[in-house]
Coordinates of C-alpha atoms in Angstrom, one line a residue:
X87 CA -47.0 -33.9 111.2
X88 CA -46.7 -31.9 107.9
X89 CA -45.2 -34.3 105.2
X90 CA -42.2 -33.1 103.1
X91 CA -42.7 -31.9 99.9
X92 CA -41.2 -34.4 97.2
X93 CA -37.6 -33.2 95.7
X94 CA -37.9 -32.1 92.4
X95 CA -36.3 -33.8 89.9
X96 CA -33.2 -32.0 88.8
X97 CA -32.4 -32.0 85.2
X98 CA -29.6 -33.8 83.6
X99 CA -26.3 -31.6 83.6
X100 CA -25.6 -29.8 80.2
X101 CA -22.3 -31.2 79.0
X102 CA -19.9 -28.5 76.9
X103 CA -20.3 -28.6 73.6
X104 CA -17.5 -29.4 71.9
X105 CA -16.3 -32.2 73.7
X106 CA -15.9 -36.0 72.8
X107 CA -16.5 -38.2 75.3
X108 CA -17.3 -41.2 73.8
X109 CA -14.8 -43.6 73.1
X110 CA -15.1 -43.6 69.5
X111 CA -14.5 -39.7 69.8
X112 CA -11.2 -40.4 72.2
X113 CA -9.9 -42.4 69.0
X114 CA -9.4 -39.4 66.7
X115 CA -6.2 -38.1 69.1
X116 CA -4.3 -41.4 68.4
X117 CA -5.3 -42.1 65.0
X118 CA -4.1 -38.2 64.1
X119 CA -1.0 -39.2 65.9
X120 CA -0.7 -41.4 63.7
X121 CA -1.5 -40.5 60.4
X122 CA 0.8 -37.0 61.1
X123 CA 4.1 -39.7 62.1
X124 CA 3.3 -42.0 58.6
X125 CA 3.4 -38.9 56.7
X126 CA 6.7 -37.6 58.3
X127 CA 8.0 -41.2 58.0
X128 CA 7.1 -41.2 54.6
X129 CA 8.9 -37.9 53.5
X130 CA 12.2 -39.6 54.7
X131 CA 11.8 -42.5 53.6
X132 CA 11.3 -41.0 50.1
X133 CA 14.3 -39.0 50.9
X134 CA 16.4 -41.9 51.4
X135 CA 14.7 -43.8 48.6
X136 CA 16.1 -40.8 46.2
X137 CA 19.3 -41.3 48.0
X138 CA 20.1 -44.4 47.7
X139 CA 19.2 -45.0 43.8
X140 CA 21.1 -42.1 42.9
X141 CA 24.3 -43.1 44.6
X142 CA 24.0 -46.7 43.3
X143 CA 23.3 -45.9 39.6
X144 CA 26.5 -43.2 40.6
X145 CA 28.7 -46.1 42.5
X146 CA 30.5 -47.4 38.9
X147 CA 32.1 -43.7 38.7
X148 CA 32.9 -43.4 42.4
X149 CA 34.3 -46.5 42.4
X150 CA 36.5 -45.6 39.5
X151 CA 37.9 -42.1 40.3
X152 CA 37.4 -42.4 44.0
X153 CA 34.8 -40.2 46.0
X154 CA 37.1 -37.1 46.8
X155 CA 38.9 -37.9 43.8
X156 CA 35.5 -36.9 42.2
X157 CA 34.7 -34.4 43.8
X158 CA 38.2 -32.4 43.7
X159 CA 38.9 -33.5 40.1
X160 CA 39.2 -30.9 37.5
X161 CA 38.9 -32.6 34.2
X162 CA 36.2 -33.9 32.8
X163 CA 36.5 -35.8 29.5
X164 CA 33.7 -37.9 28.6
X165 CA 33.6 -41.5 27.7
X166 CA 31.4 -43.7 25.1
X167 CA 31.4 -46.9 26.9
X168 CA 28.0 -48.3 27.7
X169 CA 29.5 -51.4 29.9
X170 CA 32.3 -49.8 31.8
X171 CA 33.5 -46.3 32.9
X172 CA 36.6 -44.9 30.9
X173 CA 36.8 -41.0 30.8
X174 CA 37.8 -38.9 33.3
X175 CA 35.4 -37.4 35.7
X176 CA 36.2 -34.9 37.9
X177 CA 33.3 -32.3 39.3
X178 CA 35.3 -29.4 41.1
X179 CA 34.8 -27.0 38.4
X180 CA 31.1 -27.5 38.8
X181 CA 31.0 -27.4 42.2
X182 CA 32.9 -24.4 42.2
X183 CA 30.6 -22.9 40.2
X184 CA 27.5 -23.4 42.5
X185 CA 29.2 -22.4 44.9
X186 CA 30.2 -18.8 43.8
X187 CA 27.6 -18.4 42.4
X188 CA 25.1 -18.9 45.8
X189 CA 27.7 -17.2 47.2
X190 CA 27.1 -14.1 45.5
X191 CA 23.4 -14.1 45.7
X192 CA 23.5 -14.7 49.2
X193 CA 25.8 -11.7 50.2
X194 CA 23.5 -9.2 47.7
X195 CA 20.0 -10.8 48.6
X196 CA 20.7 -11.2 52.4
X197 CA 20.9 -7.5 53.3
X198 CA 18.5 -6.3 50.9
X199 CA 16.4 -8.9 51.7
X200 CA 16.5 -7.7 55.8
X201 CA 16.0 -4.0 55.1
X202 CA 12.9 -4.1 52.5
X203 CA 11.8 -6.4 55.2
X204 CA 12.1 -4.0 58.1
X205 CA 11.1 -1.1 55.6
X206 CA 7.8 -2.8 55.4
X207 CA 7.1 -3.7 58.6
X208 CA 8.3 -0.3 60.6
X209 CA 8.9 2.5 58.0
X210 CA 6.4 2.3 54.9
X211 CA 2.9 4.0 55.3
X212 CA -0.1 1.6 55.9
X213 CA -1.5 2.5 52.1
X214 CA 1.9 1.7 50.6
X215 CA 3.4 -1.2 52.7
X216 CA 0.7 -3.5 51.8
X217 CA 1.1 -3.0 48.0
X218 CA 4.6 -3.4 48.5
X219 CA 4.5 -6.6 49.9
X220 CA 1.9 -8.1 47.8
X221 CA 4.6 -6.8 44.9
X222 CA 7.5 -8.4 46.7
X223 CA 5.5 -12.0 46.9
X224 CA 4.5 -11.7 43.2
X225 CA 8.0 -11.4 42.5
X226 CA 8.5 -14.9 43.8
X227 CA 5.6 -16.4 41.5
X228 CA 8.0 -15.0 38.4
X229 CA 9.4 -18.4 36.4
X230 CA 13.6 -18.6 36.7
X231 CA 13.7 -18.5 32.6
X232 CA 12.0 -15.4 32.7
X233 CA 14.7 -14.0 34.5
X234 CA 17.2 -15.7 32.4
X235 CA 15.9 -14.7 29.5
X236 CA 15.6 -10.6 30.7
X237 CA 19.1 -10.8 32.4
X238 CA 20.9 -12.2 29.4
X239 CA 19.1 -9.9 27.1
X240 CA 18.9 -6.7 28.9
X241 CA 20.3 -6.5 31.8
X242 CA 23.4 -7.7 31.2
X243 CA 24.3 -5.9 28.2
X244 CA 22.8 -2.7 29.6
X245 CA 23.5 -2.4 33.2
X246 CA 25.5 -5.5 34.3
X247 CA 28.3 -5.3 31.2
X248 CA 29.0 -1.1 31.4
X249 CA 29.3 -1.6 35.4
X250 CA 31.8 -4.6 35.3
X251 CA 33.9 -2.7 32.8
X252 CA 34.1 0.3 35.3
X253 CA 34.6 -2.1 37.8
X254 CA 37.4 -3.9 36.3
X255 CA 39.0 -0.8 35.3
X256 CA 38.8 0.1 39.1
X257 CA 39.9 -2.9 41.3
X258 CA 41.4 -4.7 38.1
X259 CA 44.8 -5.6 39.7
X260 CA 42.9 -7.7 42.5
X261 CA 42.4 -11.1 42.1
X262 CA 38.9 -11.8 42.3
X263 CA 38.4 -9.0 39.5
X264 CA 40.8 -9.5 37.1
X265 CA 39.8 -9.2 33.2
X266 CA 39.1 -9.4 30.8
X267 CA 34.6 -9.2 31.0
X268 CA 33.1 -11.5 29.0
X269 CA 29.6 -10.7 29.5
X270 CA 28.3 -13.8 31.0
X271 CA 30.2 -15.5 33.9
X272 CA 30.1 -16.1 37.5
X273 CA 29.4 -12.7 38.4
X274 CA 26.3 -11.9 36.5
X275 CA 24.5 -15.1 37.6
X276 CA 25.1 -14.5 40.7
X277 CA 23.2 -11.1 41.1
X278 CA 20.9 -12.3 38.6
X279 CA 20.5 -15.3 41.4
X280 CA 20.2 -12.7 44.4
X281 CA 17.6 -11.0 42.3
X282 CA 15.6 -14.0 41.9
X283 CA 15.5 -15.2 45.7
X284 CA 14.9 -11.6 47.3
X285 CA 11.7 -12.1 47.2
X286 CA 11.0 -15.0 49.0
X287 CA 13.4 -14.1 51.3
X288 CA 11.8 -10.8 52.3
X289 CA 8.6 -12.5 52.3
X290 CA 10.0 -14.7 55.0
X291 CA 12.2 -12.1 57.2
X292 CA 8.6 -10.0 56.5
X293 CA 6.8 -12.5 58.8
X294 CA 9.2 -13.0 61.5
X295 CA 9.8 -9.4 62.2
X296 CA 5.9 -8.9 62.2
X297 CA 5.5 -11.9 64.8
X298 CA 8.1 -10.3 67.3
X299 CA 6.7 -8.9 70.5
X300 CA 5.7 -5.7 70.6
X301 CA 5.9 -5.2 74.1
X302 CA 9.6 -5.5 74.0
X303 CA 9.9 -2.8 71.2
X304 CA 7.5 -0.4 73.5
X305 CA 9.9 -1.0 76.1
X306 CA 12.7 -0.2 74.5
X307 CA 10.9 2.8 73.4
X308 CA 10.1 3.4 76.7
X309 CA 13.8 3.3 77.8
X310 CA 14.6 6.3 74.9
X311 CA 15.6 4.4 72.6
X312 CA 15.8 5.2 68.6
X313 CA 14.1 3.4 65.8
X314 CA 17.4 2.8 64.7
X315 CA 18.7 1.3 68.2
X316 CA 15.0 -0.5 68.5
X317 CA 15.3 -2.1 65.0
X318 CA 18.9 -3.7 65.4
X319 CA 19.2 -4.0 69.0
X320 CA 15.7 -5.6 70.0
X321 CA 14.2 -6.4 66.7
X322 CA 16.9 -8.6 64.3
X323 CA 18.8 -10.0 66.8
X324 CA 15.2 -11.7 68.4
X325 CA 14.7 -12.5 64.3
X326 CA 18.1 -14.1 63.7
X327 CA 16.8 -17.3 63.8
X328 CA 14.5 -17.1 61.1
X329 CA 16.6 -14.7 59.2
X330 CA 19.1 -17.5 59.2
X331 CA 15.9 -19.9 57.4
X332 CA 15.2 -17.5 55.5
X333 CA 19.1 -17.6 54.1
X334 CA 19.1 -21.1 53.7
X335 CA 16.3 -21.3 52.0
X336 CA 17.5 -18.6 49.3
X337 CA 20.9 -20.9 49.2
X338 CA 18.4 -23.5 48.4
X339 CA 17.3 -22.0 45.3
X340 CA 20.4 -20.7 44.9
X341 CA 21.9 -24.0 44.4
X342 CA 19.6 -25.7 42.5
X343 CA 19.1 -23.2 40.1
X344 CA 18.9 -24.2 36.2
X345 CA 18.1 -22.3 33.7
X346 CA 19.0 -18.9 34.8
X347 CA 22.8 -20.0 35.6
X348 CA 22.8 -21.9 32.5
X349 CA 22.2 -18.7 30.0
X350 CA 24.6 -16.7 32.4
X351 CA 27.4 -18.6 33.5
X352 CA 29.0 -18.9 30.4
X353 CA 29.0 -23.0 30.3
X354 CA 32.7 -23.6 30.4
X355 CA 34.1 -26.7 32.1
X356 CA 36.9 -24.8 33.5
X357 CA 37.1 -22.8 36.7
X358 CA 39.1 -19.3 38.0
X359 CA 39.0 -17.0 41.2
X360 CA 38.0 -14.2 38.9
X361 CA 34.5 -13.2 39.2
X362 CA 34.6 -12.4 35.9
X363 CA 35.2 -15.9 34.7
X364 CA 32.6 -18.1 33.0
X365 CA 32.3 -21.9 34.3
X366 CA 29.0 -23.8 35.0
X367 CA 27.4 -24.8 37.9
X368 CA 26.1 -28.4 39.1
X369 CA 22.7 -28.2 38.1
X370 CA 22.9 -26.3 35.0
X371 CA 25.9 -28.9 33.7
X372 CA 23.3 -31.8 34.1
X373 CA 20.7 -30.0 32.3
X374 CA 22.9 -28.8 29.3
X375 CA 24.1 -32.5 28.5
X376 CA 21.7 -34.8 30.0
X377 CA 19.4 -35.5 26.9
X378 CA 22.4 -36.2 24.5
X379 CA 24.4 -38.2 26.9
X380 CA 25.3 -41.4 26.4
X381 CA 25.0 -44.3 29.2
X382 CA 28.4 -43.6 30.9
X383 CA 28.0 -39.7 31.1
X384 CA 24.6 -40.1 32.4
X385 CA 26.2 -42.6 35.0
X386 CA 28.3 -39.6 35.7
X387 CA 26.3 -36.7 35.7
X388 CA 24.1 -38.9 38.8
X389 CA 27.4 -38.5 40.5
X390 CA 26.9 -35.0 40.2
X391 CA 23.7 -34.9 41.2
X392 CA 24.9 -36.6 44.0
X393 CA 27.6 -34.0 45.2
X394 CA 24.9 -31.1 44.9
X395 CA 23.1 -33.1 47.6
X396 CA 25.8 -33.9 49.9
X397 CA 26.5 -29.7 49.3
X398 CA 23.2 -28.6 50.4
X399 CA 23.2 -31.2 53.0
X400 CA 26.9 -29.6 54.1
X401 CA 26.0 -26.2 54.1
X402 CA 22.4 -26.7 55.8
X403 CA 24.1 -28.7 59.2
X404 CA 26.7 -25.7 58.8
X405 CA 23.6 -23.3 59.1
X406 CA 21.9 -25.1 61.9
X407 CA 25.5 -25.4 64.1
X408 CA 25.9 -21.7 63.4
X409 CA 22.0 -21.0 65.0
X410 CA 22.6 -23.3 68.1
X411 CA 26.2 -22.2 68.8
X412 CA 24.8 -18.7 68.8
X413 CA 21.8 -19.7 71.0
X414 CA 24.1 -21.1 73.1
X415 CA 26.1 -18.0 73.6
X416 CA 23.5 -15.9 74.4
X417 CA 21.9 -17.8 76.6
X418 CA 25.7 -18.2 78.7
X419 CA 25.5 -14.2 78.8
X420 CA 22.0 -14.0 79.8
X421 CA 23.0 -16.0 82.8

């Protein structure tokens, strides 16, 4: 009988490249895991490390005026204790203040912000909207003094001034415009404000309208619709969630702006619906008369810095309610 030929011996199978088998490769997944969680623990726990010291190096003036008594107070009259707290401290005016004042830059930055945004990304020319937008992010690289310094010394006395006068003139018997113009006040660091967070704003509304889907816009297209009807029917409304990031994070800056606000708000302690008003804001009070305070103001001024925290914490669970509330409601009439 013929014998069988011997098999041949069949080579060992190729594994993938790229793949970790071992189990010294199979530790990198936890040990990432892990590194990624201590750095996110470590954030808040420096977070709450800021938090706490402030507050209790704040506590003797809380304690004293009472917590909404120091936030709604409206005088402020120093003391010279080093031991014990014994002038009035009340922060409303400031708050006030920062409050306007974001207020302002948001409602001017916001829509700008959202139509150079959808000007880059759907009108401009190829050759001009990358220029445009490398302009727009250098914009954001520009220091806050340098603004401060070119809006108190040119742009308020040569644009801002002439068009509050007119303005004042014009809508002088309502409230929020009543005279007389001062020059510097609430108003002109507030545009001054929406001038210096448009850019990164539009940087950010920029990126979320480029990520959007473009089948969804073809369709629409499709379906004959406009540019117009494609741009705020399909378009923003599938960006309002990261226009709404984009917003806080310009009320960010907005709030804890220094400089700037301090060469334009005037630097009263006082407060007034009028737009035209001077006061000062949180941040800028704390940077005016920090270095020549004594012990008991600087006790003080950490209560401050603790109310511009609790505001920004306020306003950004406001923001995120807001986004789910609206997710919420579109996702009812979807259904």
């Amino acid at each position: 009988m013929p014998t069988e030929a011997p098999e041949a011996p069949q080579a060992p199978e190729e594994r993938p490249r790229g793949t970790l088998t071992s189990g010294r490769g199979r530790l990198a997944d936890p040990i990432f895991k892990w590194v990624v969680a201590g750095c996110g623990t470590l954030v808040l726990i420096i977070l709450a490390l800021m938090v706490i010291r402030t507050t209790a190096e704040a506590w003797p003036v809380f304690a004293k005026e009472g917590f909404f008594g120091f936030l709604f107070g409206e005088e402020w009259t120093s003391g010279d204790s080093r031991t014990e707290i014994t002038g009035t401290y009340g922060a409303w005016p400031f708050i006030y203040g920062t409050l306007i004042t974001a207020a302002i830059a948001i409602v001017i930055a916001l829509p700008l912000s959202i139509m150079v945004a959808v000007y880059l990304t759907h009108m401009a020319p190829t050759r001009l909207a990358k220029p445009l937008s490398y302009t727009v992010e250098l914009l954001a690289a520009v220091p806050s003094v340098i603004f401060g310094l070119w809006g108190l010394h040119w742009f308020l006395p040569n644009v801002m001034r002439p068009f509050f006068e007119w303005l004042e003139g014009l809508l002088g018997w309502f409230f929020l415009f009543e005279g007389p113009v001062l020059g510097v006040g609430y108003l002109p660091a507030g545009i001054v404000l929406a001038i210096m967070i448009l850019p990164i704003m539009t940087a950010i509304v920029r990126e979320v309208i480029v990520v959007q889907p473009l089948d969804q816009q073809m369709a629409s297209y499709a379906l004959g619709s406009t540019r117009w009807e494609v741009i705020t029917k399909v378009v923003l409304p599938s960006s309002f969630s990261g226009i709404v990031a984009a917003a806080m994070l310009g009320m960010g800056r907005a709030l804890g702006e220094t400089i700037a606000v301090l060469m334009l708000i005037g630097g009263s302690q006082s407060w007034g619906a009028s737009l035209f008003g001077t006061g000062s804001s949180m941040a800028s009070h704390i940077a005016a008369t920090f270095g020549e305070a004594n012990p008991e103001t600087r006790t003080a001024l950490m209560a401050i810095g603790v109310a511009l925290f609790l505001v920004t914490m306020v306003i950004n669970i406001l923001a995120r309610v807001i986004v789910w509330r609206l997710g919420q409601t579109k996702g009812d009439a979807a259904v």
